[in-house]
XYZ file of C-alpha atoms in Angstrom:
745
model
C 177.781 77.068 212.408
C 178.575 75.819 208.952
C 176.369 73.285 207.499
C 177.520 69.612 207.294
C 177.812 69.766 203.504
C 179.759 72.854 203.569
C 182.848 71.532 206.004
C 182.409 68.417 203.622
C 183.175 70.297 200.407
C 185.780 72.506 201.287
C 187.781 69.720 203.395
C 187.198 67.895 200.129
C 188.463 70.849 198.109
C 191.195 71.431 200.063
C 191.963 67.397 199.312
C 191.453 68.022 196.023
C 194.352 70.679 195.546
C 196.808 69.484 197.647
C 198.666 67.677 194.570
C 199.228 70.887 192.343
C 200.671 72.897 195.784
C 203.389 70.078 196.513
C 204.136 69.210 192.557
C 205.059 73.023 193.003
C 206.927 72.660 196.089
C 208.384 69.836 194.677
C 210.023 71.636 191.475
C 211.452 74.562 193.495
C 213.817 72.079 196.049
C 214.830 70.136 193.551
C 215.781 72.909 191.673
C 217.375 74.808 194.248
C 219.069 71.745 195.155
C 220.812 72.159 191.579
C 222.410 74.717 192.969
C 223.310 74.138 196.289
C 224.693 71.202 198.281
C 223.787 70.338 201.470
C 226.012 69.913 204.469
C 225.319 67.126 206.552
C 226.371 66.638 210.065
C 226.421 63.496 211.812
C 225.317 63.414 215.806
C 225.040 60.953 217.813
C 221.223 59.147 218.923
C 220.668 61.293 222.237
C 217.582 59.810 223.922
C 214.824 61.950 222.738
C 216.216 61.741 219.156
C 215.364 58.254 219.154
C 211.944 57.710 216.934
C 209.110 55.098 218.690
C 209.071 51.867 217.332
C 205.397 52.085 216.347
C 203.405 51.148 219.295
C 206.454 51.267 221.791
C 207.389 53.897 223.291
C 211.519 54.368 224.088
C 211.233 57.637 225.253
C 209.794 59.890 228.124
C 209.757 63.081 229.975
C 207.523 61.438 233.290
C 210.494 61.109 234.929
C 211.495 65.049 234.909
C 214.745 64.128 232.265
C 214.727 61.447 229.189
C 215.009 58.011 229.491
C 213.882 55.053 228.619
C 210.561 53.916 229.928
C 212.123 50.312 230.488
C 214.769 51.654 232.990
C 212.044 53.469 235.496
C 211.069 51.981 238.115
C 207.459 52.871 238.403
C 204.762 51.315 236.057
C 204.549 53.696 232.801
C 202.050 53.050 230.078
C 202.803 55.271 226.749
C 200.460 56.279 223.730
C 202.566 56.731 220.466
C 201.202 58.886 218.245
C 201.724 55.760 215.432
C 198.872 54.141 217.949
C 196.591 57.037 217.594
C 197.038 58.123 214.439
C 196.258 53.681 213.914
C 192.867 53.797 215.466
C 191.826 57.899 214.179
C 191.430 59.339 217.426
C 190.639 63.181 218.472
C 189.969 63.419 222.023
C 192.343 63.147 225.495
C 189.124 60.922 226.375
C 189.115 58.881 223.136
C 192.930 57.960 223.622
C 192.271 57.038 227.372
C 190.438 53.740 226.227
C 193.637 52.305 225.956
C 194.377 52.685 229.461
C 194.060 48.969 231.482
C 193.050 50.152 234.955
C 191.109 53.807 233.697
C 188.125 55.027 233.295
C 186.102 57.840 232.894
C 183.877 59.941 234.865
C 181.040 62.019 233.677
C 180.201 65.840 234.248
C 179.016 66.176 237.407
C 178.735 69.869 239.217
C 181.435 71.872 238.156
C 183.732 69.535 236.774
C 182.261 68.932 233.224
C 185.352 68.006 231.092
C 188.180 65.849 231.352
C 188.023 63.160 234.922
C 189.189 59.926 235.142
C 189.399 57.582 236.953
C 192.985 55.809 237.388
C 193.569 52.681 239.758
C 190.315 53.842 241.622
C 191.328 56.951 242.191
C 189.644 60.754 240.624
C 192.450 61.365 238.012
C 191.223 65.238 238.544
C 194.779 67.377 239.865
C 196.906 64.731 238.331
C 197.345 66.558 234.013
C 199.794 67.637 232.652
C 200.437 69.358 229.203
C 204.828 68.516 229.258
C 204.926 68.212 232.927
C 203.580 71.526 233.797
C 199.606 71.006 235.591
C 196.724 71.150 233.162
C 194.452 71.079 235.360
C 191.709 73.440 234.349
C 187.955 72.017 233.562
C 187.927 71.513 229.552
C 187.954 68.748 226.871
C 191.292 68.089 225.203
C 192.568 67.355 221.462
C 195.300 65.138 220.515
C 195.873 66.825 217.128
C 198.928 68.440 218.302
C 200.503 65.298 221.015
C 203.020 64.048 220.299
C 202.037 61.095 223.062
C 200.359 59.892 226.417
C 202.325 59.293 229.067
C 200.570 57.332 232.468
C 202.717 56.820 235.507
C 201.060 55.169 237.238
C 200.499 55.378 241.044
C 200.978 58.420 243.838
C 203.702 60.650 242.329
C 203.530 64.316 244.118
C 207.306 63.972 244.974
C 207.786 64.935 240.732
C 205.164 66.837 240.090
C 203.451 68.374 243.288
C 199.752 68.268 244.716
C 197.758 64.693 243.541
C 195.417 61.380 243.876
C 196.424 58.204 244.218
C 195.231 56.981 240.722
C 198.710 58.237 238.545
C 200.261 61.330 236.426
C 198.089 61.828 232.957
C 201.251 63.238 231.091
C 200.495 64.949 227.221
C 203.666 65.303 225.078
C 203.200 68.803 222.324
C 204.907 67.972 218.888
C 207.648 70.043 218.638
C 209.222 71.610 216.126
C 212.230 69.549 214.231
C 215.317 70.532 212.012
C 213.499 68.869 208.775
C 211.038 70.018 206.096
C 207.876 67.237 206.381
C 203.960 68.684 206.031
C 201.219 65.577 206.243
C 196.873 66.714 206.502
C 194.568 65.029 206.274
C 190.746 64.764 205.950
C 187.864 62.241 207.300
C 184.297 61.924 206.762
C 182.266 59.564 208.389
C 179.063 58.997 209.898
C 177.098 60.669 212.727
C 178.366 63.981 210.675
C 181.873 63.721 211.514
C 184.479 65.522 209.805
C 187.365 66.508 210.844
C 190.498 68.366 208.395
C 193.867 68.473 210.643
C 197.757 70.171 208.804
C 200.753 69.197 210.670
C 203.191 71.262 209.186
C 207.547 71.880 209.892
C 209.753 73.511 208.101
C 213.064 73.728 208.440
C 214.045 77.354 208.834
C 218.092 77.061 209.701
C 220.943 74.614 210.290
C 219.483 75.265 214.161
C 215.771 77.012 213.068
C 212.368 75.263 212.509
C 208.675 76.660 213.207
C 205.984 73.382 213.367
C 202.107 74.849 212.930
C 199.727 72.288 214.339
C 195.805 73.007 213.366
C 192.641 70.316 213.631
C 189.288 70.807 213.062
C 186.414 68.783 213.700
C 182.932 67.950 213.754
C 180.464 64.752 214.937
C 177.199 63.968 216.579
C 176.314 61.026 218.884
C 173.201 58.098 217.788
C 171.924 60.189 220.916
C 168.046 62.220 219.937
C 165.634 64.230 221.104
C 162.302 62.928 219.756
C 160.842 66.076 219.584
C 163.057 68.749 217.980
C 165.502 66.165 216.222
C 168.468 67.870 217.888
C 171.508 64.991 218.287
C 174.569 66.075 221.397
C 177.747 67.048 219.274
C 181.233 68.060 219.460
C 182.966 71.491 217.176
C 185.827 71.825 217.772
C 189.106 73.932 216.839
C 192.681 74.512 217.189
C 195.247 75.995 216.092
C 199.337 74.145 217.711
C 202.250 76.850 217.041
C 206.945 75.616 217.621
C 209.381 77.687 217.418
C 212.391 75.838 218.513
C 215.826 77.581 217.908
C 219.307 76.003 219.088
C 217.675 72.731 218.064
C 220.133 70.136 219.600
C 222.642 72.291 220.381
C 223.939 73.711 224.303
C 221.443 76.426 224.219
C 217.720 75.571 222.504
C 215.011 76.734 223.259
C 211.202 76.887 222.624
C 208.253 78.947 222.240
C 205.121 77.281 222.044
C 201.239 78.615 221.817
C 198.763 76.947 221.458
C 194.568 77.983 220.905
C 191.913 75.530 221.324
C 187.730 75.859 221.000
C 185.247 73.717 221.884
C 181.295 74.969 220.615
C 179.821 72.295 221.635
C 176.460 70.173 222.652
C 176.642 69.208 226.096
C 175.114 65.369 226.353
C 173.883 64.472 230.959
C 173.167 60.695 229.512
C 170.393 59.157 231.464
C 169.141 58.162 234.509
C 168.641 54.400 236.353
C 165.519 52.907 236.167
C 165.990 50.759 239.154
C 169.955 49.558 239.413
C 170.283 50.238 236.113
C 169.830 52.683 233.077
C 167.511 53.710 231.825
C 166.262 51.744 228.846
C 163.109 51.736 228.583
C 160.105 53.519 229.987
C 156.279 53.540 230.024
C 157.046 57.120 227.954
C 159.026 55.346 225.635
C 162.475 57.215 226.227
C 165.326 54.171 226.581
C 169.048 55.372 226.053
C 168.658 57.273 222.262
C 166.999 59.917 223.628
C 168.427 63.036 223.937
C 166.729 65.205 226.732
C 168.498 68.877 225.089
C 168.557 70.514 222.276
C 170.817 72.685 220.282
C 170.089 75.661 222.126
C 172.231 74.142 224.624
C 176.030 74.461 224.511
C 179.191 74.048 225.991
C 181.988 77.021 224.819
C 185.098 77.359 226.415
C 188.839 78.857 224.727
C 191.405 78.191 226.279
C 195.174 79.610 225.560
C 198.510 79.010 226.419
C 202.281 80.162 225.905
C 204.612 78.269 226.868
C 208.722 79.340 226.488
C 211.330 76.568 227.535
C 215.450 76.955 227.572
C 217.247 73.806 228.059
C 221.404 74.615 228.835
C 223.534 71.749 228.380
C 227.193 72.081 230.939
C 227.475 68.843 229.148
C 225.481 66.133 227.666
C 224.460 64.363 231.461
C 224.316 67.981 233.224
C 221.630 70.226 232.152
C 219.359 72.831 233.596
C 215.756 73.289 231.790
C 213.715 76.195 232.775
C 209.759 75.965 231.389
C 207.684 78.747 232.037
C 203.419 79.177 230.893
C 200.998 81.450 230.600
C 197.579 79.570 230.522
C 193.952 81.281 230.559
C 190.691 79.391 230.478
C 187.343 80.645 229.437
C 184.279 78.846 229.170
C 180.467 79.145 229.456
C 177.680 75.685 229.876
C 174.257 75.293 229.705
C 172.968 71.469 230.053
C 170.395 69.632 229.933
C 169.753 67.222 233.099
C 166.704 64.637 232.030
C 163.517 63.875 234.290
C 163.111 60.445 235.609
C 160.480 59.130 233.915
C 158.649 62.328 232.580
C 157.199 62.945 229.352
C 159.867 64.991 227.080
C 158.995 68.355 226.858
C 161.923 69.797 225.053
C 164.024 72.378 227.125
C 160.844 72.608 230.047
C 161.833 69.576 231.559
C 164.714 68.042 233.358
C 167.724 70.152 235.870
C 169.237 72.721 233.935
C 173.064 73.290 234.635
C 174.764 76.328 233.683
C 178.851 77.512 234.882
C 180.510 80.690 233.891
C 184.410 79.887 234.260
C 187.783 81.751 233.801
C 190.808 80.144 235.215
C 194.621 82.137 234.796
C 197.838 79.929 236.097
C 201.551 81.263 235.440
C 204.129 78.673 235.980
C 207.583 78.954 236.313
C 209.223 75.204 236.401
C 212.758 74.789 236.827
C 215.417 70.934 236.750
C 218.580 71.130 236.779
C 219.891 67.438 236.693
C 223.634 65.368 236.451
C 224.968 62.224 236.631
C 228.282 61.464 237.952
C 230.631 59.453 239.896
C 231.608 59.081 243.669
C 233.216 56.923 246.441
C 232.762 54.286 242.782
C 229.514 54.854 243.233
C 226.845 56.396 240.289
C 224.801 59.143 240.980
C 221.974 60.482 238.701
C 220.391 63.366 240.706
C 217.512 65.797 239.550
C 217.070 68.948 241.766
C 213.887 71.564 241.170
C 212.425 74.888 241.876
C 208.345 75.418 241.494
C 205.716 78.674 241.622
C 202.147 78.393 240.161
C 200.536 81.063 240.710
C 196.670 80.724 240.265
C 193.363 83.352 239.658
C 189.935 81.517 238.943
C 186.250 82.648 239.397
C 184.026 80.889 238.632
C 179.250 81.313 238.882
C 176.017 80.087 236.565
C 174.723 82.331 233.770
C 171.872 84.624 233.855
C 168.456 83.014 233.237
C 166.449 84.488 231.351
C 162.526 83.971 229.161
C 163.606 83.847 224.963
C 161.237 85.661 224.022
C 160.849 88.692 225.737
C 164.540 88.764 226.968
C 163.281 89.531 230.035
C 165.975 88.180 232.487
C 165.313 85.880 235.694
C 165.731 86.939 238.978
C 164.504 84.643 241.556
C 166.918 81.708 243.102
C 166.613 78.204 244.050
C 162.968 76.574 243.713
C 160.999 79.853 242.926
C 163.082 79.989 240.237
C 162.117 76.506 238.889
C 158.935 77.400 239.718
C 158.467 80.584 237.178
C 160.380 78.914 234.320
C 157.889 76.157 234.983
C 154.414 78.578 234.783
C 156.100 80.428 232.110
C 155.432 79.114 228.622
C 158.420 80.421 226.909
C 160.567 78.372 229.220
C 164.420 79.146 229.929
C 167.371 80.415 228.279
C 171.271 81.279 229.228
C 173.057 83.952 228.188
C 176.262 82.536 227.684
C 178.386 85.174 228.149
C 176.993 87.066 231.550
C 177.217 86.019 234.832
C 174.107 85.862 237.283
C 172.958 88.671 238.874
C 171.505 86.632 241.504
C 174.032 84.562 244.014
C 177.020 85.016 244.719
C 180.367 83.692 242.869
C 183.351 81.588 244.102
C 186.293 83.238 243.449
C 189.871 81.293 244.302
C 193.581 83.224 244.153
C 196.542 81.067 245.045
C 199.609 80.882 245.651
C 202.408 77.057 245.374
C 206.209 77.177 246.124
C 208.047 74.161 245.996
C 211.087 72.677 245.440
C 212.417 69.154 245.500
C 215.653 66.782 245.355
C 216.197 62.722 243.834
C 219.647 60.686 243.975
C 219.173 56.996 242.038
C 222.247 54.662 243.065
C 223.614 52.183 241.675
C 225.423 51.277 245.334
C 226.977 48.241 243.323
C 226.644 47.242 239.809
C 223.377 46.668 238.322
C 221.784 47.736 242.062
C 219.923 50.974 242.214
C 218.982 52.732 245.092
C 216.715 55.789 245.111
C 215.112 58.257 246.709
C 213.456 61.441 246.799
C 211.642 63.923 248.223
C 209.538 67.962 248.065
C 208.084 70.602 249.597
C 205.382 71.988 248.818
C 203.766 75.178 250.641
C 200.163 76.401 249.299
C 198.240 79.506 250.016
C 194.976 80.918 249.430
C 192.727 83.093 249.625
C 188.569 82.450 248.692
C 185.696 84.471 248.280
C 184.106 81.806 251.251
C 182.925 84.162 254.422
C 182.880 81.408 256.924
C 186.595 79.784 255.666
C 188.579 82.440 253.305
C 191.971 81.679 253.862
C 193.466 78.149 253.365
C 197.897 77.140 254.251
C 199.328 74.157 253.644
C 202.468 72.634 253.698
C 203.996 69.352 252.923
C 206.367 67.168 252.364
C 206.216 64.424 249.476
C 208.818 61.303 249.258
C 208.866 58.799 246.927
C 211.955 56.103 247.047
C 212.590 52.527 245.332
C 215.249 49.598 244.334
C 216.185 48.400 240.510
C 217.580 45.022 240.157
C 218.845 46.011 236.096
C 220.730 42.267 235.411
C 221.520 43.448 231.982
C 219.401 46.079 229.733
C 216.552 43.829 228.393
C 215.425 42.959 232.025
C 214.747 45.194 234.912
C 212.691 44.096 238.087
C 211.499 46.838 240.966
C 209.623 47.738 243.822
C 208.786 51.569 244.742
C 206.998 53.754 247.427
C 205.409 56.496 246.674
C 203.158 59.632 248.692
C 201.199 61.911 247.348
C 199.236 64.916 248.974
C 196.433 67.231 248.114
C 194.309 69.539 250.047
C 191.968 70.224 246.736
C 193.029 73.540 246.504
C 191.699 73.908 243.198
C 188.344 73.403 244.287
C 187.625 74.671 246.412
C 187.234 75.495 250.042
C 184.605 73.654 251.044
C 183.949 73.069 254.818
C 183.648 76.282 257.673
C 186.920 73.865 259.628
C 189.373 73.002 257.790
C 190.008 69.230 257.064
C 193.473 67.768 256.598
C 194.534 67.436 253.189
C 193.786 64.024 251.272
C 197.290 61.673 251.360
C 198.096 58.735 249.750
C 201.529 56.271 250.242
C 201.870 53.270 246.989
C 203.339 49.961 247.250
C 205.132 48.550 243.760
C 206.689 45.815 242.950
C 207.216 45.117 239.308
C 209.187 44.201 236.538
C 210.307 45.360 233.036
C 211.337 42.748 229.833
C 212.351 42.754 226.405
C 212.343 40.666 223.493
C 212.580 40.491 220.154
C 215.743 42.279 219.546
C 214.331 44.933 222.109
C 211.268 45.450 219.384
C 208.439 43.749 222.294
C 208.321 45.172 225.865
C 205.962 42.981 228.530
C 205.847 44.996 231.816
C 203.924 43.683 235.099
C 203.084 45.445 238.342
C 201.633 44.445 241.772
C 200.768 47.558 243.578
C 198.609 48.533 246.378
C 197.390 51.821 247.301
C 195.803 53.936 250.214
C 194.071 57.263 250.362
C 192.757 59.129 253.244
C 190.418 61.775 253.575
C 189.450 61.664 249.585
C 187.614 64.629 248.863
C 184.630 64.962 246.713
C 184.858 66.565 243.183
C 181.929 67.443 243.141
C 181.436 71.271 243.718
C 177.901 71.529 244.406
C 178.293 68.586 247.384
C 177.645 69.965 251.228
C 179.834 66.869 252.478
C 183.725 67.238 251.480
C 184.959 64.439 252.445
C 184.308 61.256 250.768
C 185.244 58.265 252.287
C 188.244 58.167 255.946
C 190.284 56.082 254.019
C 189.935 53.737 250.685
C 192.609 51.286 248.839
C 193.283 49.975 246.094
C 194.593 46.729 245.526
C 195.575 45.402 241.732
C 197.797 43.940 239.554
C 198.891 45.095 235.095
C 200.421 42.891 232.665
C 201.396 45.227 229.449
C 202.361 43.427 226.202
C 203.860 45.957 223.636
C 205.492 46.602 220.118
C 206.554 44.652 217.139
C 205.978 40.175 217.739
C 207.090 39.927 213.862
C 207.774 42.593 211.831
C 204.837 43.047 209.785
C 202.792 42.503 213.416
C 202.839 45.081 216.043
C 200.330 44.491 219.127
C 199.142 46.842 222.074
C 197.259 45.051 224.717
C 197.094 44.875 227.753
C 194.520 43.862 231.625
C 194.280 45.058 234.962
C 193.137 43.398 238.127
C 191.638 45.713 240.733
C 189.553 45.771 243.743
C 189.103 48.900 245.458
C 187.618 49.296 248.526
C 186.435 51.710 251.296
C 187.841 50.738 254.162
C 186.589 53.625 257.170
C 183.599 55.426 256.011
C 183.221 59.507 255.577
C 183.270 62.188 258.710
C 182.306 65.361 258.079
C 182.506 68.536 260.705
C 181.345 71.847 260.214
C 180.852 75.114 262.091
C 180.631 74.641 265.698
C 181.956 70.854 265.221
C 179.202 69.490 264.515
C 179.833 66.124 262.875
C 178.095 63.663 259.806
C 178.927 60.649 259.553
C 178.414 58.585 256.369
C 176.774 54.808 257.011
C 179.290 53.194 257.789
C 177.479 49.984 255.607
C 179.704 50.727 252.991
C 182.908 49.394 254.562
C 184.379 46.387 252.899
C 182.064 47.805 249.973
C 183.677 48.066 246.543
C 184.464 51.878 245.398
C 182.014 53.536 242.910
C 182.957 53.572 239.365
C 186.786 51.639 239.812
C 185.395 47.824 237.791
C 186.494 44.642 238.570
C 188.536 44.316 235.590
C 189.284 45.778 232.408
C 190.926 44.916 229.316
C 192.967 46.212 226.113
C 193.776 45.372 222.863
C 194.841 46.153 219.316
C 197.353 44.838 217.337
C 197.449 45.180 213.239
C 199.411 42.935 210.835
C 201.475 44.880 206.954
C 199.868 42.199 205.348
C 201.804 44.194 202.586
C 204.288 47.356 202.349
C 201.079 49.296 201.590
C 198.127 47.167 202.795
C 197.986 47.088 206.589
C 194.992 45.820 208.861
C 193.843 45.566 212.649
C 191.043 45.708 215.428
C 191.139 45.855 218.825
C 188.963 45.076 221.976
C 187.967 47.591 224.869
C 185.964 45.533 227.501
C 185.540 47.026 231.101
C 183.699 45.147 233.810
C 180.407 46.345 236.241
C 181.240 50.173 237.526
C 179.006 51.360 241.050
C 178.246 54.974 240.859
C 176.710 55.477 244.635
C 177.341 58.369 246.727
C 179.621 56.934 250.134
C 179.234 60.032 251.675
C 176.098 59.594 252.147
C 174.305 58.661 255.576
C 172.483 56.286 255.430
C 172.138 54.362 251.776
C 169.351 51.352 252.896
C 168.281 52.687 249.665
C 171.504 50.587 247.545
C 170.957 47.413 250.395
C 168.889 44.686 249.701
C 168.424 41.824 251.395
C 171.680 42.829 252.911
C 173.115 42.294 249.547
C 175.131 45.669 248.664
C 173.965 46.110 245.403
C 174.302 50.083 244.544
C 173.230 51.386 241.016
C 175.844 50.654 238.607
C 176.626 50.795 234.768
C 176.427 46.894 232.892
C 179.789 45.815 231.696
C 181.112 46.430 228.234
C 183.124 45.415 225.423
C 183.306 46.870 222.354
C 185.498 45.402 219.022
C 186.933 48.528 217.141
C 188.395 47.127 213.296
C 190.773 49.576 210.291
C 191.443 49.032 206.721
C 194.207 51.331 205.102
C 195.987 51.506 202.399
C 199.783 53.963 202.463
C 202.023 54.849 199.676
C 205.671 57.059 200.639
C 202.974 59.842 199.790
C 199.522 59.434 200.281
C 196.994 56.725 201.962
C 194.100 55.888 202.765
C 191.696 55.136 205.769
C 188.861 53.818 207.346
C 187.943 53.643 210.903
C 185.284 51.012 212.229
C 184.474 52.609 215.648
C 181.747 50.476 218.150
C 180.970 47.120 215.430
C 178.839 45.227 216.519
C 177.108 48.043 217.292
C 176.842 47.663 221.183
C 174.574 49.524 223.219
C 176.838 50.779 226.223
C 177.672 53.225 228.931
C 181.508 54.725 229.431
C 181.210 57.383 232.302
C 179.938 57.719 235.183
C 178.318 60.302 236.703
C 180.147 60.701 240.848
C 176.357 61.497 242.602
C 175.309 58.093 240.758
C 172.401 59.075 239.304
C 173.312 59.162 235.254
C 175.328 56.935 233.443
C 176.555 58.476 229.616
C 176.249 56.227 226.379
C 179.260 56.033 224.116
C 178.729 56.396 220.642
C 177.236 53.480 217.698
C 178.450 52.542 215.491
C 180.629 54.472 212.914
C 182.598 53.917 210.285
C 184.950 56.358 209.630
C 187.171 56.809 205.546
C 190.339 59.017 205.980
C 192.355 60.256 203.209
C 196.414 61.511 203.619
C 198.565 63.138 201.381
C 202.269 63.963 202.899
C 205.048 65.970 201.099
């Protein structure tokens, strides 16, 4: 790995060379312009051609076709490129801090990677890239994203099997019919350095190519006091988009993205009593990192997507996507001991994985609009096929000095490691020779249809149905197969008295057999089902420049699954419900004042305790005292405010606050929760609430810009991620200043 100084030298050298490169390019372009007259064609503006208004989105495809979010009869939060740019966001996890009602799950039991709770429910099956499933276990970057759409509530009718909280859809940058190039270089505390490039070239009148690149490295404030090692993020990526027939009736894009991570993972800190450990008799605090640079989290992700759109007319089109994706990952992380002396690599547990996941996904959507019987119809229909092939196993441990591999398992392996003065390390490419790997193969088929009917002026009724069939085989000898056929529904009523007002009521549901985990139980369990009822309103003010939305909802989930792949209990709860209200404001208050803000209040409760069944119809039950208690990792309140103000045409300042209330950390499927009840009151482990303050200032010229971002300005100790099993939490980083230079040519 290059040293920080070496990386900084490379970045600065590139930035110094850019003006010369740009000057030469401008001279050549000017010379060509004197000899050639460029033909200019004026096209009618379509929704997909409309630029976002700063922080306010004006387009989304989260409903399968391009729409203005104002017209979607469901709560939608969109994080635009402009918002992520001003905040100096690099990862999907950092970007989603802007989404109220969302909290972060830390890596646990094989679910390492991006893992969130939305409206109190898991989203591990609900992350998409350009409306296609992207549920593999890895950490996502934002360098190639145009925007991020969060569709809240049950959404299986549109997207297939999934959870109750909503869908997180990443929207890729696509080739455009213009020449535009932007490069950035950033330096900051904790050895932060990043280089990004966005290069778009128009090739012909209807063809273009776009290349995005990224190289980012940073560490955290936590440190191993014995070795000085720190957790770190070392990530690279390149994305290519080629477009032909852009803007014509036959449009084709071929996209490929490769991302690489070489992180040193951090499993956080344990609880002391019911709060995170921040002091101990051995001097361990939230700053103590139990791992070392020997630990690793290596992943390589490759996705190739072809997208063909045939426009029969402006109102009728067929859009087909075909994607092959390959995800490879290997990691070794150290879990902290409770309150023991730190002995580098020999104290605490070892969590290792070797995973490979392949998907082949074909998706075709047909949309049209027409008048029938005096009513306006907007019809969506589609088919989908998804093939999944997954392999997972632990890594092979060995003596780092002698190179001799361990062959013990379980407690025998632990004892052998502790008895060996050389400790243990793991081969990052070699699966364990002991134990049984887990494999999973599945074919998913789906068909759906939805009609939106304006039956009288300004009143629209929505109805849709989807059928999903899933057939999977597993390596498990006791539960080798899983087969499901499920219907999903979506219905609603909208009243739009004018383009600036939208009032709606919707009902939708979702199902998930958690097939992308693996068959956990000997006896097949009912699939998860969730039902969401939502009423909301959307307003536009300031001539459409300021959007305000509200939503009041209730979601009930049945047979909630455990996402911890090591769990012995597949079912977490039999019935759980979240009631909540959300308010969001996005857009321009004045020509110089932009705002992105929201608040969510959630009441998430366990209604019925878990019931699990094993071979021989042997039932086990969770502690019934959990019924009526708050659900885990779901704060009662979340708040987000980000605002910027342009002092002049060049100077801009801004800042914001991200706040979350207390989040419980416990295992609701436990048979005995006596330790969480004190004096008859429920008092489980909990991550305290926090408020993180960020600031920015920028100076921008047409060709270049300089920006300063200060994250966690008040240098607060806070915990932003909670582990599923309730035993660990991960701290967020302390104060960090980052300077970014940007050049356009």
